[in-house]
């Protein structure tokens, strides 16, 4: 077991989580009926959630405890499923006590049943991610309409810099929530309210026995409604963060995360021994060997970066302090694998061996919406890269993508703030450039022929930028059969009767040039014949239909990266047929979205050129009108067909 339960848990540790609600003295049928009228469409409701933080100063150290009690009531019978709930424990957020119960309706009262059925497992995902998080998954049996399941927990948070964010909403409505923050007067902290959390959390303040207490009660929080192609939930879920500024001990103030200077100093403390150490002889020998054919310092950086991409496998480790502190460069060099921190540290050491200055850099991926000035805590980031400067240009070098171009930042950190740690007292905040659409181009040129009801085709597909790197990354570690199936899905045309006959893909190690793929295919049962007429729709690539949004959409649309696409289709008119109708030219031009569709005929061949581009990665609600107009224009064009008739 991870930990053991204690008999005095209820009376001492989780007094605030005891279920002393009026519901237990109320007839279960009456109580459930009241809630069903309030939540008619819900199977379950989070009836009550109590969250209590305790911040205590002991011997010049802040001790932090998070105590939580949560009750879920089922308003309908959860047919076909056995409800379960999970608790997680790790080095920095340690689960030190827990209790799980069910309350089963029994006539005019509830019967309490302990939930002792749980499984403990480590967090291992697909063999490429390892951390020290362990999960306790509790299964609640015999759950029916009116059943209440309860889960209580107590955590100790071992580092005041690493307090997880508090999210208010969940996948079901929250009927009632109580939040209490109990803090020694010697500790100063701030609450960072995000996405409207301040509208929910109206804290009342009081003082009791040299402790400052904030408390609030929240009545009804709507459940999260997920939407297609949305960004990470931190972009829209109400939540807040607890930022410990400082504490006073023996009349001396110690800063924790007062501002960005403290955050940079904390990060520097994790890596100072590594960046100030002498370069290991094995690392220096490798740096000299890799760069012996180069002619400039810039070429040395480029060569060393590509060597790491080719020779150091990316495996994500988040075990204890290893989730924040890189391993020694010589260890990563020997192992030939490492996470983002390890690969950045190895590149730093290789460059240092060649007398080239670089800086370890922290950055948040596009899963996180924060800036460092808004959230000057480790919650603002989740990734490490390395930064080099040549002339007026900064190069943000990310070792995690095996096939990445030296000149481009990773797609998932574009537009994000980077904290460049230069020393304990010196840092820079730089915004990573967003690449224009012309960097990531998808150009597909296809020659088509009609053969009965089917269409055969040969294509030349060229990818640059993020189209290229993301393709190669998705093909990594797949056998030939799996690669073909993936490529068939990626280039599917017309319908699910598309069959990729053969293909040839360009070399993987061609980091900075476009990649070309040639292919042949058959699209069965696509051509429509009516009497002596042939109807055919040349809009064989309809990816934008999957990105339509509803009129009542609330969350932003995440498009990944700016892109330019060109689909060029050439259809040879069958013998004894001639063109009777082809659609007119269509142009849509907005501030951020563009489309140009054009049909033409030459030498008995119909040419259809379709160009689109966009220069916005995250479509916020204020851009929805333009986005919907763009999608609507494309959707209308997708319906247009060519008509061929027999020669007289």
Tab-separated table of N, CA and C in Angstrom, residues 369-423:
chain	number	residue	atom	x	y	z
A	369	UNK	N	-2.335	28.768	-20.712
A	369	UNK	CA	-2.619	30.092	-21.274
A	369	UNK	C	-1.875	31.235	-20.600
A	370	UNK	N	-1.007	30.936	-19.640
A	370	UNK	CA	-0.505	31.974	-18.744
A	370	UNK	C	0.701	32.724	-19.304
A	371	UNK	N	0.873	33.958	-18.823
A	371	UNK	CA	2.126	34.691	-18.968
A	371	UNK	C	2.835	34.671	-17.617
A	372	UNK	N	4.140	34.932	-17.628
A	372	UNK	CA	4.891	34.926	-16.369
A	372	UNK	C	4.525	36.109	-15.476
A	373	UNK	N	4.140	37.213	-16.075
A	373	UNK	CA	3.760	38.355	-15.254
A	373	UNK	C	2.407	38.115	-14.589
A	374	UNK	N	1.542	37.364	-15.256
A	374	UNK	CA	0.244	37.023	-14.680
A	374	UNK	C	0.388	35.952	-13.607
A	375	UNK	N	1.213	34.949	-13.887
A	375	UNK	CA	1.405	33.816	-12.977
A	375	UNK	C	2.906	33.591	-12.786
A	376	UNK	N	3.540	34.328	-11.871
A	376	UNK	CA	4.989	34.165	-11.659
A	376	UNK	C	5.309	32.977	-10.745
A	377	UNK	N	4.834	31.797	-11.152
A	377	UNK	CA	5.053	30.568	-10.388
A	377	UNK	C	5.370	29.445	-11.367
A	378	UNK	N	5.838	28.294	-10.869
A	378	UNK	CA	6.074	27.163	-11.773
A	378	UNK	C	4.823	26.659	-12.480
A	379	UNK	N	3.628	27.080	-12.037
A	379	UNK	CA	2.406	26.699	-12.741
A	379	UNK	C	2.332	27.311	-14.139
A	380	UNK	N	3.159	28.328	-14.400
A	380	UNK	CA	3.107	29.021	-15.693
A	380	UNK	C	3.789	28.232	-16.799
A	381	UNK	N	4.585	27.220	-16.472
A	381	UNK	CA	5.325	26.503	-17.514
A	381	UNK	C	5.312	25.005	-17.252
A	382	UNK	N	5.746	24.264	-18.252
A	382	UNK	CA	5.820	22.805	-18.149
A	382	UNK	C	6.877	22.213	-19.076
A	383	UNK	N	7.837	23.045	-19.485
A	383	UNK	CA	8.768	22.591	-20.513
A	383	UNK	C	10.092	23.343	-20.370
A	384	UNK	N	11.189	22.678	-20.785
A	384	UNK	CA	12.502	23.332	-20.799
A	384	UNK	C	13.118	23.211	-22.188
A	385	UNK	N	13.712	24.309	-22.639
A	385	UNK	CA	14.452	24.341	-23.893
A	385	UNK	C	15.787	25.032	-23.637
A	386	UNK	N	16.539	25.274	-24.693
A	386	UNK	CA	17.805	26.001	-24.587
A	386	UNK	C	17.770	27.176	-25.556
A	387	UNK	N	18.280	28.325	-25.111
A	387	UNK	CA	18.291	29.522	-25.952
A	387	UNK	C	19.719	29.929	-26.282
A	388	UNK	N	19.951	30.215	-27.562
A	388	UNK	CA	21.225	30.768	-28.035
A	388	UNK	C	20.950	32.098	-28.726
A	389	UNK	N	21.965	32.960	-28.741
A	389	UNK	CA	21.813	34.253	-29.399
A	389	UNK	C	22.963	34.471	-30.366
A	390	UNK	N	22.599	34.780	-31.609
A	390	UNK	CA	23.588	35.141	-32.623
A	390	UNK	C	23.135	36.430	-33.277
A	391	UNK	N	23.945	37.457	-33.160
A	391	UNK	CA	23.561	38.754	-33.686
A	391	UNK	C	22.324	39.258	-32.973
A	392	UNK	N	21.318	39.609	-33.744
A	392	UNK	CA	20.064	40.091	-33.173
A	392	UNK	C	19.018	38.994	-33.043
A	393	UNK	N	19.401	37.755	-33.287
A	393	UNK	CA	18.424	36.667	-33.321
A	393	UNK	C	18.599	35.712	-32.154
A	394	UNK	N	17.468	35.321	-31.570
A	394	UNK	CA	17.436	34.284	-30.551
A	394	UNK	C	16.983	32.986	-31.193
A	395	UNK	N	17.623	31.893	-30.832
A	395	UNK	CA	17.259	30.576	-31.330
A	395	UNK	C	16.770	29.748	-30.142
A	396	UNK	N	15.499	29.318	-30.225
A	396	UNK	CA	14.877	28.559	-29.145
A	396	UNK	C	14.947	27.077	-29.524
A	397	UNK	N	15.867	26.369	-28.906
A	397	UNK	CA	16.218	25.012	-29.328
A	397	UNK	C	15.533	23.990	-28.425
A	398	UNK	N	14.645	23.213	-29.026
A	398	UNK	CA	13.849	22.221	-28.305
A	398	UNK	C	14.261	20.832	-28.767
A	399	UNK	N	14.730	20.029	-27.841
A	399	UNK	CA	15.247	18.716	-28.199
A	399	UNK	C	14.218	17.607	-28.206
A	400	UNK	N	12.946	17.917	-27.981
A	400	UNK	CA	11.971	16.845	-27.811
A	400	UNK	C	11.435	16.286	-29.117
A	401	UNK	N	11.433	17.075	-30.188
A	401	UNK	CA	10.908	16.602	-31.470
A	401	UNK	C	12.053	16.061	-32.319
A	402	UNK	N	12.016	14.785	-32.579
A	402	UNK	CA	13.097	14.066	-33.253
A	402	UNK	C	13.458	14.672	-34.614
A	403	UNK	N	12.485	15.281	-35.321
A	403	UNK	CA	12.723	15.697	-36.704
A	403	UNK	C	12.622	17.205	-36.872
A	404	UNK	N	12.893	17.932	-35.820
A	404	UNK	CA	12.617	19.364	-35.839
A	404	UNK	C	13.699	20.176	-36.553
A	405	UNK	N	13.246	21.229	-37.208
A	405	UNK	CA	14.113	22.160	-37.919
A	405	UNK	C	14.784	23.115	-36.928
A	406	UNK	N	16.082	23.264	-37.027
A	406	UNK	CA	16.863	24.132	-36.140
A	406	UNK	C	16.324	25.555	-36.105
A	407	UNK	N	15.823	26.046	-37.208
A	407	UNK	CA	15.455	27.457	-37.331
A	407	UNK	C	14.058	27.763	-36.795
A	408	UNK	N	13.307	26.744	-36.442
A	408	UNK	CA	11.938	26.951	-35.977
A	408	UNK	C	11.800	26.587	-34.506
A	409	UNK	N	11.011	27.351	-33.765
A	409	UNK	CA	10.642	26.878	-32.430
A	409	UNK	C	9.642	25.735	-32.576
A	410	UNK	N	9.502	24.914	-31.556
A	410	UNK	CA	8.483	23.871	-31.603
A	410	UNK	C	7.116	24.510	-31.796
A	411	UNK	N	6.244	23.811	-32.495
A	411	UNK	CA	4.926	24.387	-32.787
A	411	UNK	C	4.162	24.704	-31.513
A	412	UNK	N	4.352	23.890	-30.467
A	412	UNK	CA	3.528	24.039	-29.267
A	412	UNK	C	4.042	25.094	-28.285
A	413	UNK	N	5.108	25.808	-28.632
A	413	UNK	CA	5.559	26.912	-27.772
A	413	UNK	C	5.529	28.249	-28.511
A	414	UNK	N	5.009	28.276	-29.739
A	414	UNK	CA	4.898	29.536	-30.471
A	414	UNK	C	4.024	30.530	-29.702
A	415	UNK	N	4.483	31.762	-29.656
A	415	UNK	CA	3.697	32.803	-29.009
A	415	UNK	C	3.747	32.784	-27.497
A	416	UNK	N	4.449	31.824	-26.924
A	416	UNK	CA	4.527	31.711	-25.468
A	416	UNK	C	5.701	32.515	-24.928
A	417	UNK	N	5.590	32.925	-23.679
A	417	UNK	CA	6.701	33.595	-23.020
A	417	UNK	C	7.731	32.578	-22.552
A	418	UNK	N	8.999	32.910	-22.743
A	418	UNK	CA	10.103	32.070	-22.297
A	418	UNK	C	10.867	32.803	-21.203
A	419	UNK	N	11.157	32.091	-20.126
A	419	UNK	CA	11.980	32.641	-19.053
A	419	UNK	C	13.406	32.134	-19.267
A	420	UNK	N	14.275	33.030	-19.714
A	420	UNK	CA	15.666	32.677	-20.005
A	420	UNK	C	16.489	32.971	-18.763
A	421	UNK	N	16.969	31.919	-18.126
A	421	UNK	CA	17.708	32.040	-16.859
A	421	UNK	C	19.189	32.246	-17.169
A	422	UNK	N	19.693	33.454	-16.882
A	422	UNK	CA	21.080	33.779	-17.202
A	422	UNK	C	21.998	33.669	-15.988
A	423	UNK	N	21.438	33.876	-14.810
A	423	UNK	CA	22.162	33.711	-13.546
A	423	UNK	C	21.125	33.744	-12.443
